[in-house]
Amino acid sequence: MGDVRVTRTPSGFVATNERGASVALGHGDGEFGAVELLQVAVGACNAMTVEPLTTQRGLRLPELSVTISAERSAPTLLGKVTVSYEIELPEGMPMAKFHEIAQRVHDRHCVVSRSLEAGTEVKLDLPDS
């Protein structure tokens, strides 16, 4: 996986990836907070993984969006994160099929959700001097 860099700027912070994309970080207008980015990652991972699995079957969803809500279990700890789908099914696709695909994505394919549920280790690499 490529690295992502977060850099302080005169007006806040900016995150950039190796492909040149960037996103403004902070608490002001037009900026994402850190927890919001975690929510974005969960939602994007689920939606962007469901999309090709439905499309491969010739069942492209006319509408697909997700809302991600997060609860705090302590001041510095998230509790439950919920992914809520808003979809329009294509003709001929039963809701049960969509449920099966979305559940499979959640259980086996979404790296972000699976990592959060597994409790992925985060390690600090601090400078020596």
PDB file of C-alpha atoms in Angstrom:
ATOM      1  CA  MET A   1       0.000   0.000   0.000  1.00  0.00           C
ATOM      2  CA  GLY A   2       1.158   3.511  -0.655  1.00  0.00           C
ATOM      3  CA  ASP A   3       1.839   5.995   2.084  1.00  0.00           C
ATOM      4  CA  VAL A   4      -0.389   8.922   2.959  1.00  0.00           C
ATOM      5  CA  ARG A   5       1.182  12.072   4.384  1.00  0.00           C
ATOM      6  CA  VAL A   6      -0.473  14.611   6.708  1.00  0.00           C
ATOM      7  CA  THR A   7       1.227  18.009   6.787  1.00  0.00           C
ATOM      8  CA  ARG A   8       0.488  21.132   8.786  1.00  0.00           C
ATOM      9  CA  THR A   9      -0.258  24.148   6.615  1.00  0.00           C
ATOM     10  CA  PRO A  10      -0.765  27.813   7.579  1.00  0.00           C
ATOM     11  CA  SER A  11      -4.544  27.221   7.718  1.00  0.00           C
ATOM     12  CA  GLY A  12      -4.751  23.667   9.124  1.00  0.00           C
ATOM     13  CA  PHE A  13      -3.626  20.330   7.771  1.00  0.00           C
ATOM     14  CA  VAL A  14      -3.655  18.594   4.392  1.00  0.00           C
ATOM     15  CA  ALA A  15      -3.472  14.879   3.615  1.00  0.00           C
ATOM     16  CA  THR A  16      -1.891  13.796   0.327  1.00  0.00           C
ATOM     17  CA  ASN A  17      -1.345  10.428  -1.271  1.00  0.00           C
ATOM     18  CA  GLU A  18       1.338   9.248  -3.681  1.00  0.00           C
ATOM     19  CA  ARG A  19      -0.994   9.816  -6.663  1.00  0.00           C
ATOM     20  CA  GLY A  20      -1.272  13.544  -5.897  1.00  0.00           C
ATOM     21  CA  ALA A  21      -4.775  13.639  -4.413  1.00  0.00           C
ATOM     22  CA  SER A  22      -5.303  15.800  -1.357  1.00  0.00           C
ATOM     23  CA  VAL A  23      -7.959  16.581   1.230  1.00  0.00           C
ATOM     24  CA  ALA A  24      -8.147  19.489   3.681  1.00  0.00           C
ATOM     25  CA  LEU A  25      -8.227  18.473   7.337  1.00  0.00           C
ATOM     26  CA  GLY A  26      -9.387  20.440  10.333  1.00  0.00           C
ATOM     27  CA  HIS A  27     -12.548  21.632  11.999  1.00  0.00           C
ATOM     28  CA  GLY A  28     -13.499  24.529   9.739  1.00  0.00           C
ATOM     29  CA  ASP A  29     -15.729  24.898   6.705  1.00  0.00           C
ATOM     30  CA  GLY A  30     -14.638  22.721   3.795  1.00  0.00           C
ATOM     31  CA  GLU A  31     -12.473  20.474   5.975  1.00  0.00           C
ATOM     32  CA  PHE A  32     -12.818  16.909   7.224  1.00  0.00           C
ATOM     33  CA  GLY A  33     -12.025  16.003  10.826  1.00  0.00           C
ATOM     34  CA  ALA A  34     -10.046  12.861  11.598  1.00  0.00           C
ATOM     35  CA  VAL A  35     -13.045  10.850  12.808  1.00  0.00           C
ATOM     36  CA  GLU A  36     -15.026  11.953   9.750  1.00  0.00           C
ATOM     37  CA  LEU A  37     -12.227  10.591   7.553  1.00  0.00           C
ATOM     38  CA  LEU A  38     -12.490   7.272   9.361  1.00  0.00           C
ATOM     39  CA  GLN A  39     -16.215   7.300   8.592  1.00  0.00           C
ATOM     40  CA  VAL A  40     -15.430   8.166   4.962  1.00  0.00           C
ATOM     41  CA  ALA A  41     -12.990   5.255   4.780  1.00  0.00           C
ATOM     42  CA  VAL A  42     -15.572   2.784   6.108  1.00  0.00           C
ATOM     43  CA  GLY A  43     -18.272   4.053   3.751  1.00  0.00           C
ATOM     44  CA  ALA A  44     -16.052   4.279   0.706  1.00  0.00           C
ATOM     45  CA  CYS A  45     -14.652   0.806   1.266  1.00  0.00           C
ATOM     46  CA  ASN A  46     -18.118  -0.734   1.520  1.00  0.00           C
ATOM     47  CA  ALA A  47     -19.729   1.196  -1.355  1.00  0.00           C
ATOM     48  CA  MET A  48     -16.735   0.938  -3.680  1.00  0.00           C
ATOM     49  CA  THR A  49     -16.601  -2.829  -3.089  1.00  0.00           C
ATOM     50  CA  VAL A  50     -20.352  -3.452  -3.443  1.00  0.00           C
ATOM     51  CA  GLU A  51     -20.427  -1.546  -6.747  1.00  0.00           C
ATOM     52  CA  PRO A  52     -18.273  -3.906  -8.841  1.00  0.00           C
ATOM     53  CA  LEU A  53     -19.838  -7.014  -7.295  1.00  0.00           C
ATOM     54  CA  THR A  54     -23.318  -5.931  -8.391  1.00  0.00           C
ATOM     55  CA  THR A  55     -22.157  -4.569 -11.752  1.00  0.00           C
ATOM     56  CA  GLN A  56     -20.293  -7.823 -12.613  1.00  0.00           C
ATOM     57  CA  ARG A  57     -23.634  -9.592 -12.388  1.00  0.00           C
ATOM     58  CA  GLY A  58     -25.203  -7.124 -14.803  1.00  0.00           C
ATOM     59  CA  LEU A  59     -27.112  -5.566 -11.913  1.00  0.00           C
ATOM     60  CA  ARG A  60     -25.684  -2.062 -11.648  1.00  0.00           C
ATOM     61  CA  LEU A  61     -27.555  -0.169  -8.940  1.00  0.00           C
ATOM     62  CA  PRO A  62     -29.190   2.992 -10.361  1.00  0.00           C
ATOM     63  CA  GLU A  63     -28.604   4.657  -6.976  1.00  0.00           C
ATOM     64  CA  LEU A  64     -25.984   3.779  -4.378  1.00  0.00           C
ATOM     65  CA  SER A  65     -24.946   5.852  -1.403  1.00  0.00           C
ATOM     66  CA  VAL A  66     -24.085   5.132   2.191  1.00  0.00           C
ATOM     67  CA  THR A  67     -24.359   7.132   5.380  1.00  0.00           C
ATOM     68  CA  ILE A  68     -21.893   6.274   8.113  1.00  0.00           C
ATOM     69  CA  SER A  69     -22.706   7.135  11.705  1.00  0.00           C
ATOM     70  CA  ALA A  70     -20.308   6.698  14.591  1.00  0.00           C
ATOM     71  CA  GLU A  71     -20.941   6.665  18.310  1.00  0.00           C
ATOM     72  CA  ARG A  72     -18.391   7.487  20.977  1.00  0.00           C
ATOM     73  CA  SER A  73     -18.027   4.964  23.778  1.00  0.00           C
ATOM     74  CA  ALA A  74     -15.583   7.246  25.631  1.00  0.00           C
ATOM     75  CA  PRO A  75     -14.204  10.739  24.950  1.00  0.00           C
ATOM     76  CA  THR A  76     -11.294   9.310  22.936  1.00  0.00           C
ATOM     77  CA  LEU A  77     -12.768   6.019  21.724  1.00  0.00           C
ATOM     78  CA  LEU A  78     -15.346   5.146  19.101  1.00  0.00           C
ATOM     79  CA  GLY A  79     -18.022   2.610  19.800  1.00  0.00           C
ATOM     80  CA  LYS A  80     -20.345   1.318  17.120  1.00  0.00           C
ATOM     81  CA  VAL A  81     -19.947   2.476  13.522  1.00  0.00           C
ATOM     82  CA  THR A  82     -23.033   1.903  11.365  1.00  0.00           C
ATOM     83  CA  VAL A  83     -23.135   1.791   7.551  1.00  0.00           C
ATOM     84  CA  SER A  84     -26.617   2.574   6.209  1.00  0.00           C
ATOM     85  CA  TYR A  85     -27.236   1.947   2.522  1.00  0.00           C
ATOM     86  CA  GLU A  86     -29.553   4.011   0.341  1.00  0.00           C
ATOM     87  CA  ILE A  87     -30.087   2.136  -2.910  1.00  0.00           C
ATOM     88  CA  GLU A  88     -32.337   1.704  -5.871  1.00  0.00           C
ATOM     89  CA  LEU A  89     -32.378  -1.828  -7.163  1.00  0.00           C
ATOM     90  CA  PRO A  90     -32.252  -2.553 -10.884  1.00  0.00           C
ATOM     91  CA  GLU A  91     -35.181  -4.402 -12.349  1.00  0.00           C
ATOM     92  CA  GLY A  92     -34.901  -8.106 -11.670  1.00  0.00           C
ATOM     93  CA  MET A  93     -32.647  -7.847  -8.622  1.00  0.00           C
ATOM     94  CA  PRO A  94     -34.282  -9.052  -5.413  1.00  0.00           C
ATOM     95  CA  MET A  95     -33.460  -7.196  -2.195  1.00  0.00           C
ATOM     96  CA  ALA A  96     -32.239 -10.491  -0.722  1.00  0.00           C
ATOM     97  CA  LYS A  97     -29.488 -10.611  -3.389  1.00  0.00           C
ATOM     98  CA  PHE A  98     -28.325  -7.108  -2.490  1.00  0.00           C
ATOM     99  CA  HIS A  99     -28.314  -8.051   1.205  1.00  0.00           C
ATOM    100  CA  GLU A 100     -26.191 -11.111   0.389  1.00  0.00           C
ATOM    101  CA  ILE A 101     -23.653  -9.039  -1.565  1.00  0.00           C
ATOM    102  CA  ALA A 102     -23.469  -6.230   1.014  1.00  0.00           C
ATOM    103  CA  GLN A 103     -23.065  -8.717   3.860  1.00  0.00           C
ATOM    104  CA  ARG A 104     -20.302 -10.570   1.986  1.00  0.00           C
ATOM    105  CA  VAL A 105     -18.494  -7.254   1.420  1.00  0.00           C
ATOM    106  CA  HIS A 106     -18.771  -6.446   5.124  1.00  0.00           C
ATOM    107  CA  ASP A 107     -17.737  -9.918   6.298  1.00  0.00           C
ATOM    108  CA  ARG A 108     -14.936 -10.699   3.833  1.00  0.00           C
ATOM    109  CA  HIS A 109     -13.868  -7.888   1.524  1.00  0.00           C
ATOM    110  CA  CYS A 110     -13.888  -4.414   3.101  1.00  0.00           C
ATOM    111  CA  VAL A 111     -10.354  -3.961   4.433  1.00  0.00           C
ATOM    112  CA  VAL A 112     -11.296  -0.887   6.480  1.00  0.00           C
ATOM    113  CA  SER A 113     -14.270  -2.388   8.319  1.00  0.00           C
ATOM    114  CA  ARG A 114     -12.506  -5.704   8.843  1.00  0.00           C
ATOM    115  CA  SER A 115      -9.416  -3.944  10.218  1.00  0.00           C
ATOM    116  CA  LEU A 116     -11.464  -1.897  12.674  1.00  0.00           C
ATOM    117  CA  GLU A 117     -13.316  -4.974  13.871  1.00  0.00           C
ATOM    118  CA  ALA A 118     -10.058  -6.919  14.267  1.00  0.00           C
ATOM    119  CA  GLY A 119      -8.404  -4.110  16.240  1.00  0.00           C
ATOM    120  CA  THR A 120      -5.515  -3.338  13.891  1.00  0.00           C
ATOM    121  CA  GLU A 121      -2.333  -2.340  15.688  1.00  0.00           C
ATOM    122  CA  VAL A 122      -1.178   1.263  15.201  1.00  0.00           C
ATOM    123  CA  LYS A 123       2.529   1.696  15.895  1.00  0.00           C
ATOM    124  CA  LEU A 124       4.454   4.943  16.458  1.00  0.00           C
ATOM    125  CA  ASP A 125       7.807   5.416  14.713  1.00  0.00           C
ATOM    126  CA  LEU A 126       9.352   8.327  16.614  1.00  0.00           C
ATOM    127  CA  PRO A 127      12.579  10.163  15.682  1.00  0.00           C
ATOM    128  CA  ASP A 128      15.692   9.351  17.732  1.00  0.00           C
ATOM    129  CA  SER A 129      16.701  12.943  18.358  1.00  0.00           C
TER     130      SER A 129
END
